Amino acid sequence: MTARTFTGARVVDPASGTDKVANVTVEGGVVTEVGGAVHGERVDADGLVLAPGLVDLHTHLREPGRDDAETVASGTAAAAAGGFTAVCAMANTDPVCDHAGVVEQVLRLARDAGHADVFPVGAVTKGLAGDDLAEIGAMAAVGVRCFSDDGHPVRSARVMRRALAYARTWDAVIANHAEEASLTEDAQLNEGEVAGLLGLAGWPREAEEVMVARDLILAAGLGARLHVPHVSTRGTVDLVRAAKARGVRVTAEVTPHHLSLTDEAATGYDPVFKVNPPLRTADDVAAVRAGLADGTIDAVATDHAPHAPEQKEQEWGQAPCGMLGLETALAVTLTDLVDTGTVGLARALDALSTAPARSRDLAGHGGPIVAGAPATLVLFDPAATWTVDPAASRSRSRNTPFAGRRLRGRVVHTLLRGRFTFRDGQVV
Ligand code: DOR
């Protein structure tokens, strides 16, 4: 590969604490110079922000099993278009990713597509059934370092405790979908005024908080690593904050939709707003924003959950939970968090890249942008505004809750080890 210099970009690299305008030269898959002259091809990056490629801790790629909704290729194309260079693929596929064969299959599909690095998440229990542990050792042997039954909680405290203890052998992370199922039978929407008005069965916040409290106690007792996915309530933020203060090895994520939307969005019964955990209240949004700002919540993670239109566009009670996220995460974060003064640009990019990479030990992602480091980068126009059009999505599905919203911040280029995966608005 010949040298290429991105000129005049604002380099925002949370990993090295850099925020300055500089030329960045890339050659042979690595950054060779920051702040030097132009070498080889010149790529004008005046007015753009150059940051470490984004890292998503929570992506549903649906393959194997539901390639009508998404494939590894289409999901990672959406990732590249959204500025992501790495995604952690959830295990609730068909067959379930509960043994090394599915891990290898997903890795192979990802390599063939070449749009982003995929880190498969293994199931905690066989078939996500909550009873017997999945083949955690065999999956760890092929590189898996995070296990989750996401979409389903590990109901049994005994099974969860064994999983945490076992995962500790590899210093792996358990990300438990925090939902006490006995409190969410038939639940449809956050328990409260809006659900009452709409006549939808309430989904109490305690269902999440009871499970998070249990898991924090179990992880603390074992010194094991716990990750709390899709934090949605004020109470969960408080629990994680207190646990971190006690030294519990816990990390947490929040989705763009829980940072941005409330249960009021469901007023028209449009199932595009149906998600697990449900959209909550303005008070919860304020709490998760504050938790992201003070570092209680480490990462913004998309929970990109594609569903084919004939599934998702049923009436509310029948429709599956989930929303697209990869192509809008950066712009929603810039528009609803940076523009509102909740977090600065550096913390926003930390939450979308450096912090999630660190929380999963994903070497080669999340920066730093220094000579010798992989050229795994995103360049975006922080001033560009655009309107979300579901039809333009690279995903196979269309279920974005942000359709028609005007957002600020548009990805221009994404590079994975020096190679464009997205260039001038096109997936490469
Ligand atoms: O809304 C959701 N959809 N939440 C989950 O936890 C799972 C996901 C899915 O797989 O569709």
mmCIF file of N, CA, C and O in Angstrom, residues 37-115:
data_model
loop_
_atom_site.group_PDB
_atom_site.id
_atom_site.type_symbol
_atom_site.label_atom_id
_atom_site.label_comp_id
_atom_site.label_asym_id
_atom_site.label_seq_id
_atom_site.Cartn_x
_atom_site.Cartn_y
_atom_site.Cartn_z
ATOM 1 N N ALA A 37 4.453 16.202 7.135
ATOM 2 C CA ALA A 37 4.174 16.705 5.780
ATOM 3 C C ALA A 37 3.276 15.711 5.036
ATOM 4 O O ALA A 37 2.914 14.672 5.572
ATOM 5 N N VAL A 38 2.949 16.072 3.781
ATOM 6 C CA VAL A 38 2.128 15.180 2.956
ATOM 7 C C VAL A 38 3.024 14.140 2.292
ATOM 8 O O VAL A 38 4.068 14.477 1.736
ATOM 9 N N HIS A 39 2.624 12.884 2.377
ATOM 10 C CA HIS A 39 3.342 11.795 1.706
ATOM 11 C C HIS A 39 2.351 11.061 0.822
ATOM 12 O O HIS A 39 1.245 10.749 1.256
ATOM 13 N N GLY A 40 2.756 10.760 -0.409
ATOM 14 C CA GLY A 40 1.911 9.981 -1.314
ATOM 15 C C GLY A 40 0.627 10.714 -1.657
ATOM 16 O O GLY A 40 0.621 11.936 -1.850
ATOM 17 N N GLU A 41 -0.481 9.964 -1.676
ATOM 18 C CA GLU A 41 -1.780 10.538 -2.045
ATOM 19 C C GLU A 41 -2.271 11.502 -0.946
ATOM 20 O O GLU A 41 -2.192 11.183 0.234
ATOM 21 N N ARG A 42 -2.789 12.648 -1.380
ATOM 22 C CA ARG A 42 -3.323 13.615 -0.418
ATOM 23 C C ARG A 42 -4.841 13.478 -0.379
ATOM 24 O O ARG A 42 -5.497 13.533 -1.424
ATOM 25 N N VAL A 43 -5.392 13.264 0.808
ATOM 26 C CA VAL A 43 -6.845 13.205 0.970
ATOM 27 C C VAL A 43 -7.247 14.402 1.838
ATOM 28 O O VAL A 43 -6.887 14.473 3.011
ATOM 29 N N ASP A 44 -7.975 15.334 1.223
ATOM 30 C CA ASP A 44 -8.343 16.554 1.935
ATOM 31 C C ASP A 44 -9.328 16.231 3.064
ATOM 32 O O ASP A 44 -10.409 15.698 2.805
ATOM 33 N N ALA A 45 -8.923 16.530 4.276
ATOM 34 C CA ALA A 45 -9.786 16.267 5.434
ATOM 35 C C ALA A 45 -10.051 17.546 6.223
ATOM 36 O O ALA A 45 -10.409 17.501 7.399
ATOM 37 N N ASP A 46 -9.895 18.666 5.531
ATOM 38 C CA ASP A 46 -10.165 19.964 6.144
ATOM 39 C C ASP A 46 -11.587 20.001 6.700
ATOM 40 O O ASP A 46 -12.530 19.673 5.986
ATOM 41 N N GLY A 47 -11.741 20.361 7.951
ATOM 42 C CA GLY A 47 -13.080 20.466 8.542
ATOM 43 C C GLY A 47 -13.630 19.146 9.045
ATOM 44 O O GLY A 47 -14.694 19.118 9.669
ATOM 45 N N LEU A 48 -12.919 18.043 8.770
ATOM 46 C CA LEU A 48 -13.395 16.744 9.263
ATOM 47 C C LEU A 48 -12.757 16.423 10.609
ATOM 48 O O LEU A 48 -11.677 16.926 10.937
ATOM 49 N N VAL A 49 -13.427 15.576 11.368
ATOM 50 C CA VAL A 49 -12.845 15.017 12.590
ATOM 51 C C VAL A 49 -12.304 13.633 12.243
ATOM 52 O O VAL A 49 -12.968 12.852 11.556
ATOM 53 N N LEU A 50 -11.082 13.369 12.686
ATOM 54 C CA LEU A 50 -10.464 12.051 12.490
ATOM 55 C C LEU A 50 -10.314 11.423 13.878
ATOM 56 O O LEU A 50 -9.717 12.014 14.777
ATOM 57 N N ALA A 51 -10.892 10.242 14.038
ATOM 58 C CA ALA A 51 -10.929 9.601 15.365
ATOM 59 C C ALA A 51 -10.677 8.103 15.201
ATOM 60 O O ALA A 51 -10.730 7.575 14.084
ATOM 61 N N PRO A 52 -10.415 7.394 16.290
ATOM 62 C CA PRO A 52 -10.310 5.935 16.183
ATOM 63 C C PRO A 52 -11.631 5.357 15.684
ATOM 64 O O PRO A 52 -12.705 5.853 16.042
ATOM 65 N N GLY A 53 -11.578 4.324 14.864
ATOM 66 C CA GLY A 53 -12.793 3.676 14.369
ATOM 67 C C GLY A 53 -13.703 3.292 15.531
ATOM 68 O O GLY A 53 -13.232 2.916 16.605
ATOM 69 N N LEU A 54 -15.009 3.396 15.293
ATOM 70 C CA LEU A 54 -15.962 3.142 16.380
ATOM 71 C C LEU A 54 -16.062 1.641 16.660
ATOM 72 O O LEU A 54 -15.832 0.809 15.775
ATOM 73 N N VAL A 55 -16.404 1.319 17.896
ATOM 74 C CA VAL A 55 -16.441 -0.071 18.371
ATOM 75 C C VAL A 55 -17.805 -0.319 19.013
ATOM 76 O O VAL A 55 -18.163 0.375 19.969
ATOM 77 N N ASP A 56 -18.552 -1.277 18.480
ATOM 78 C CA ASP A 56 -19.878 -1.559 19.035
ATOM 79 C C ASP A 56 -19.855 -2.846 19.856
ATOM 80 O O ASP A 56 -19.557 -3.921 19.334
ATOM 81 N N LEU A 57 -20.192 -2.722 21.112
ATOM 82 C CA LEU A 57 -20.191 -3.882 22.009
ATOM 83 C C LEU A 57 -21.428 -4.746 21.836
ATOM 84 O O LEU A 57 -21.497 -5.829 22.421
ATOM 85 N N HIS A 58 -22.407 -4.313 21.036
ATOM 86 C CA HIS A 58 -23.716 -4.978 21.083
ATOM 87 C C HIS A 58 -24.418 -4.888 19.730
ATOM 88 O O HIS A 58 -25.148 -3.938 19.447
ATOM 89 N N THR A 59 -24.155 -5.875 18.880
ATOM 90 C CA THR A 59 -24.708 -5.888 17.521
ATOM 91 C C THR A 59 -25.365 -7.241 17.262
ATOM 92 O O THR A 59 -24.779 -8.277 17.550
ATOM 93 N N HIS A 60 -26.555 -7.207 16.695
ATOM 94 C CA HIS A 60 -27.188 -8.455 16.252
ATOM 95 C C HIS A 60 -27.023 -8.555 14.735
ATOM 96 O O HIS A 60 -27.583 -7.740 14.004
ATOM 97 N N LEU A 61 -26.236 -9.529 14.293
ATOM 98 C CA LEU A 61 -26.001 -9.696 12.853
ATOM 99 C C LEU A 61 -26.931 -10.743 12.231
ATOM 100 O O LEU A 61 -27.003 -10.859 11.006
ATOM 101 N N ARG A 62 -27.621 -11.508 13.084
ATOM 102 C CA ARG A 62 -28.716 -12.421 12.670
ATOM 103 C C ARG A 62 -28.287 -13.634 11.842
ATOM 104 O O ARG A 62 -29.124 -14.464 11.521
ATOM 105 N N GLU A 63 -27.040 -13.712 11.456
ATOM 106 C CA GLU A 63 -26.593 -14.864 10.678
ATOM 107 C C GLU A 63 -25.714 -15.747 11.564
ATOM 108 O O GLU A 63 -24.839 -15.194 12.256
ATOM 109 N N PRO A 64 -25.917 -17.035 11.622
ATOM 110 C CA PRO A 64 -26.850 -17.834 10.833
ATOM 111 C C PRO A 64 -28.304 -17.723 11.307
ATOM 112 O O PRO A 64 -28.550 -17.404 12.449
ATOM 113 N N GLY A 65 -29.215 -17.989 10.370
ATOM 114 C CA GLY A 65 -30.601 -18.237 10.764
ATOM 115 C C GLY A 65 -31.625 -17.244 10.287
ATOM 116 O O GLY A 65 -32.725 -17.637 9.927
ATOM 117 N N ARG A 66 -31.305 -15.941 10.310
ATOM 118 C CA ARG A 66 -32.317 -14.964 9.923
ATOM 119 C C ARG A 66 -31.739 -14.001 8.891
ATOM 120 O O ARG A 66 -31.756 -12.791 9.078
ATOM 121 N N ASP A 67 -31.287 -14.569 7.782
ATOM 122 C CA ASP A 67 -30.658 -13.680 6.802
ATOM 123 C C ASP A 67 -31.686 -12.866 6.021
ATOM 124 O O ASP A 67 -31.322 -12.044 5.187
ATOM 125 N N ASP A 68 -32.980 -13.064 6.310
ATOM 126 C CA ASP A 68 -33.970 -12.117 5.772
ATOM 127 C C ASP A 68 -33.881 -10.776 6.513
ATOM 128 O O ASP A 68 -34.175 -9.727 5.949
ATOM 129 N N ALA A 69 -33.434 -10.816 7.771
ATOM 130 C CA ALA A 69 -33.344 -9.582 8.572
ATOM 131 C C ALA A 69 -31.973 -8.920 8.446
ATOM 132 O O ALA A 69 -31.866 -7.691 8.421
ATOM 133 N N GLU A 70 -30.917 -9.735 8.410
ATOM 134 C CA GLU A 70 -29.548 -9.209 8.336
ATOM 135 C C GLU A 70 -28.617 -10.369 8.023
ATOM 136 O O GLU A 70 -28.955 -11.527 8.291
ATOM 137 N N THR A 71 -27.476 -10.043 7.437
ATOM 138 C CA THR A 71 -26.404 -11.021 7.294
ATOM 139 C C THR A 71 -25.149 -10.407 7.919
ATOM 140 O O THR A 71 -25.111 -9.207 8.202
ATOM 141 N N VAL A 72 -24.141 -11.246 8.073
ATOM 142 C CA VAL A 72 -22.875 -10.700 8.569
ATOM 143 C C VAL A 72 -22.395 -9.629 7.591
ATOM 144 O O VAL A 72 -21.924 -8.552 8.005
ATOM 145 N N ALA A 73 -22.557 -9.879 6.288
ATOM 146 C CA ALA A 73 -22.102 -8.908 5.285
ATOM 147 C C ALA A 73 -22.912 -7.613 5.338
ATOM 148 O O ALA A 73 -22.343 -6.511 5.358
ATOM 149 N N SER A 74 -24.251 -7.715 5.399
ATOM 150 C CA SER A 74 -25.058 -6.474 5.390
ATOM 151 C C SER A 74 -24.908 -5.712 6.707
ATOM 152 O O SER A 74 -24.825 -4.477 6.718
ATOM 153 N N GLY A 75 -24.851 -6.424 7.813
ATOM 154 C CA GLY A 75 -24.700 -5.763 9.107
ATOM 155 C C GLY A 75 -23.361 -5.057 9.238
ATOM 156 O O GLY A 75 -23.274 -3.940 9.771
ATOM 157 N N THR A 76 -22.312 -5.698 8.729
ATOM 158 C CA THR A 76 -20.998 -5.046 8.830
ATOM 159 C C THR A 76 -20.863 -3.923 7.786
ATOM 160 O O THR A 76 -20.098 -2.978 8.006
ATOM 161 N N ALA A 77 -21.609 -4.009 6.690
ATOM 162 C CA ALA A 77 -21.640 -2.868 5.751
ATOM 163 C C ALA A 77 -22.291 -1.662 6.434
ATOM 164 O O ALA A 77 -21.808 -0.526 6.315
ATOM 165 N N ALA A 78 -23.385 -1.919 7.160
ATOM 166 C CA ALA A 78 -24.023 -0.840 7.928
ATOM 167 C C ALA A 78 -23.053 -0.299 8.976
ATOM 168 O O ALA A 78 -23.001 0.911 9.228
ATOM 169 N N ALA A 79 -22.275 -1.197 9.569
ATOM 170 C CA ALA A 79 -21.288 -0.768 10.565
ATOM 171 C C ALA A 79 -20.272 0.180 9.938
ATOM 172 O O ALA A 79 -19.998 1.256 10.472
ATOM 173 N N ALA A 80 -19.712 -0.230 8.796
ATOM 174 C CA ALA A 80 -18.713 0.614 8.127
ATOM 175 C C ALA A 80 -19.308 1.978 7.773
ATOM 176 O O ALA A 80 -18.665 3.022 7.951
ATOM 177 N N ALA A 81 -20.557 1.978 7.301
ATOM 178 C CA ALA A 81 -21.219 3.232 6.946
ATOM 179 C C ALA A 81 -21.432 4.112 8.176
ATOM 180 O O ALA A 81 -21.475 5.335 8.077
ATOM 181 N N GLY A 82 -21.553 3.480 9.330
ATOM 182 C CA GLY A 82 -21.740 4.227 10.576
ATOM 183 C C GLY A 82 -20.444 4.613 11.250
ATOM 184 O O GLY A 82 -20.458 5.187 12.337
ATOM 185 N N GLY A 83 -19.297 4.267 10.636
ATOM 186 C CA GLY A 83 -17.999 4.624 11.209
ATOM 187 C C GLY A 83 -17.408 3.554 12.111
ATOM 188 O O GLY A 83 -16.367 3.757 12.731
ATOM 189 N N PHE A 84 -18.071 2.391 12.180
ATOM 190 C CA PHE A 84 -17.589 1.312 13.056
ATOM 191 C C PHE A 84 -16.551 0.451 12.328
ATOM 192 O O PHE A 84 -16.717 0.113 11.157
ATOM 193 N N THR A 85 -15.524 0.090 13.063
ATOM 194 C CA THR A 85 -14.509 -0.825 12.541
ATOM 195 C C THR A 85 -14.524 -2.161 13.273
ATOM 196 O O THR A 85 -13.854 -3.100 12.858
ATOM 197 N N ALA A 86 -15.269 -2.237 14.364
ATOM 198 C CA ALA A 86 -15.396 -3.488 15.115
ATOM 199 C C ALA A 86 -16.782 -3.594 15.712
ATOM 200 O O ALA A 86 -17.322 -2.597 16.214
ATOM 201 N N VAL A 87 -17.361 -4.785 15.626
ATOM 202 C CA VAL A 87 -18.652 -5.032 16.267
ATOM 203 C C VAL A 87 -18.596 -6.369 16.997
ATOM 204 O O VAL A 87 -17.954 -7.317 16.539
ATOM 205 N N CYS A 88 -19.257 -6.408 18.138
ATOM 206 C CA CYS A 88 -19.371 -7.653 18.906
ATOM 207 C C CYS A 88 -20.730 -8.254 18.580
ATOM 208 O O CYS A 88 -21.767 -7.646 18.862
ATOM 209 N N ALA A 89 -20.714 -9.438 17.946
ATOM 210 C CA ALA A 89 -21.940 -10.027 17.403
ATOM 211 C C ALA A 89 -22.607 -10.911 18.444
ATOM 212 O O ALA A 89 -22.006 -11.859 18.950
ATOM 213 N N MET A 90 -23.859 -10.610 18.733
ATOM 214 C CA MET A 90 -24.582 -11.333 19.782
ATOM 215 C C MET A 90 -24.908 -12.762 19.368
ATOM 216 O O MET A 90 -24.979 -13.100 18.183
ATOM 217 N N ALA A 91 -25.152 -13.574 20.384
ATOM 218 C CA ALA A 91 -25.217 -15.033 20.198
ATOM 219 C C ALA A 91 -26.607 -15.554 19.860
ATOM 220 O O ALA A 91 -26.761 -16.750 19.585
ATOM 221 N N ASN A 92 -27.629 -14.660 19.857
ATOM 222 C CA ASN A 92 -28.997 -15.185 19.669
ATOM 223 C C ASN A 92 -29.340 -15.380 18.192
ATOM 224 O O ASN A 92 -30.320 -14.854 17.674
ATOM 225 N N THR A 93 -28.493 -16.176 17.544
ATOM 226 C CA THR A 93 -28.718 -16.562 16.156
ATOM 227 C C THR A 93 -29.395 -17.938 16.144
ATOM 228 O O THR A 93 -29.712 -18.492 17.192
ATOM 229 N N ASP A 94 -29.594 -18.488 14.958
ATOM 230 C CA ASP A 94 -30.226 -19.802 14.833
ATOM 231 C C ASP A 94 -29.429 -20.639 13.823
ATOM 232 O O ASP A 94 -29.560 -20.420 12.634
ATOM 233 N N PRO A 95 -28.612 -21.606 14.217
ATOM 234 C CA PRO A 95 -28.411 -22.031 15.599
ATOM 235 C C PRO A 95 -27.740 -20.968 16.461
ATOM 236 O O PRO A 95 -27.072 -20.074 15.951
ATOM 237 N N VAL A 96 -27.964 -21.122 17.761
ATOM 238 C CA VAL A 96 -27.369 -20.219 18.748
ATOM 239 C C VAL A 96 -25.848 -20.364 18.726
ATOM 240 O O VAL A 96 -25.316 -21.453 18.504
ATOM 241 N N CYS A 97 -25.158 -19.268 18.949
ATOM 242 C CA CYS A 97 -23.695 -19.299 19.036
ATOM 243 C C CYS A 97 -23.297 -19.789 20.443
ATOM 244 O O CYS A 97 -22.850 -19.009 21.276
ATOM 245 N N ASP A 98 -23.532 -21.084 20.673
ATOM 246 C CA ASP A 98 -23.212 -21.659 21.984
ATOM 247 C C ASP A 98 -22.113 -22.707 21.886
ATOM 248 O O ASP A 98 -21.857 -23.444 22.838
ATOM 249 N N HIS A 99 -21.470 -22.790 20.721
ATOM 250 C CA HIS A 99 -20.341 -23.712 20.535
ATOM 251 C C HIS A 99 -19.400 -23.122 19.479
ATOM 252 O O HIS A 99 -19.776 -22.183 18.750
ATOM 253 N N ALA A 100 -18.207 -23.690 19.402
ATOM 254 C CA ALA A 100 -17.154 -23.072 18.582
ATOM 255 C C ALA A 100 -17.498 -23.055 17.093
ATOM 256 O O ALA A 100 -17.024 -22.176 16.358
ATOM 257 N N GLY A 101 -18.332 -23.996 16.624
ATOM 258 C CA GLY A 101 -18.663 -24.058 15.194
ATOM 259 C C GLY A 101 -19.313 -22.778 14.692
ATOM 260 O O GLY A 101 -18.982 -22.276 13.608
ATOM 261 N N VAL A 102 -20.241 -22.232 15.459
ATOM 262 C CA VAL A 102 -20.912 -20.992 15.026
ATOM 263 C C VAL A 102 -19.938 -19.812 15.114
ATOM 264 O O VAL A 102 -19.936 -18.937 14.242
ATOM 265 N N VAL A 103 -19.103 -19.825 16.143
ATOM 266 C CA VAL A 103 -18.083 -18.762 16.258
ATOM 267 C C VAL A 103 -17.246 -18.730 14.983
ATOM 268 O O VAL A 103 -17.056 -17.669 14.361
ATOM 269 N N GLU A 104 -16.764 -19.905 14.577
ATOM 270 C CA GLU A 104 -15.898 -19.995 13.390
ATOM 271 C C GLU A 104 -16.657 -19.562 12.136
ATOM 272 O O GLU A 104 -16.102 -18.899 11.255
ATOM 273 N N GLN A 105 -17.920 -19.944 12.050
ATOM 274 C CA GLN A 105 -18.734 -19.577 10.883
ATOM 275 C C GLN A 105 -18.876 -18.053 10.780
ATOM 276 O O GLN A 105 -18.690 -17.476 9.698
ATOM 277 N N VAL A 106 -19.186 -17.409 11.899
ATOM 278 C CA VAL A 106 -19.363 -15.950 11.892
ATOM 279 C C VAL A 106 -18.032 -15.264 11.552
ATOM 280 O O VAL A 106 -17.990 -14.309 10.755
ATOM 281 N N LEU A 107 -16.946 -15.781 12.123
ATOM 282 C CA LEU A 107 -15.628 -15.190 11.821
ATOM 283 C C LEU A 107 -15.303 -15.311 10.331
ATOM 284 O O LEU A 107 -14.783 -14.378 9.718
ATOM 285 N N ARG A 108 -15.638 -16.464 9.757
ATOM 286 C CA ARG A 108 -15.347 -16.689 8.329
ATOM 287 C C ARG A 108 -16.180 -15.741 7.460
ATOM 288 O O ARG A 108 -15.681 -15.103 6.536
ATOM 289 N N LEU A 109 -17.468 -15.632 7.772
ATOM 290 C CA LEU A 109 -18.341 -14.723 7.012
ATOM 291 C C LEU A 109 -17.848 -13.285 7.119
ATOM 292 O O LEU A 109 -17.890 -12.520 6.151
ATOM 293 N N ALA A 110 -17.382 -12.915 8.304
ATOM 294 C CA ALA A 110 -16.893 -11.541 8.513
ATOM 295 C C ALA A 110 -15.627 -11.301 7.703
ATOM 296 O O ALA A 110 -15.467 -10.244 7.075
ATOM 297 N N ARG A 111 -14.732 -12.281 7.717
ATOM 298 C CA ARG A 111 -13.484 -12.138 6.939
ATOM 299 C C ARG A 111 -13.805 -12.025 5.451
ATOM 300 O O ARG A 111 -13.236 -11.196 4.746
ATOM 301 N N ASP A 112 -14.734 -12.847 4.973
ATOM 302 C CA ASP A 112 -15.103 -12.812 3.547
ATOM 303 C C ASP A 112 -15.689 -11.453 3.168
ATOM 304 O O ASP A 112 -15.421 -10.940 2.089
ATOM 305 N N ALA A 113 -16.505 -10.873 4.046
ATOM 306 C CA ALA A 113 -17.130 -9.578 3.739
ATOM 307 C C ALA A 113 -16.101 -8.450 3.841
ATOM 308 O O ALA A 113 -16.074 -7.550 3.008
ATOM 309 N N GLY A 114 -15.299 -8.481 4.879
ATOM 310 C CA GLY A 114 -14.199 -7.518 5.008
ATOM 311 C C GLY A 114 -14.598 -6.104 5.402
ATOM 312 O O GLY A 114 -13.783 -5.188 5.312
ATOM 313 N N HIS A 115 -15.830 -5.902 5.846
ATOM 314 C CA HIS A 115 -16.277 -4.535 6.159
ATOM 315 C C HIS A 115 -15.871 -4.076 7.556
ATOM 316 O O HIS A 115 -15.833 -2.870 7.825
#
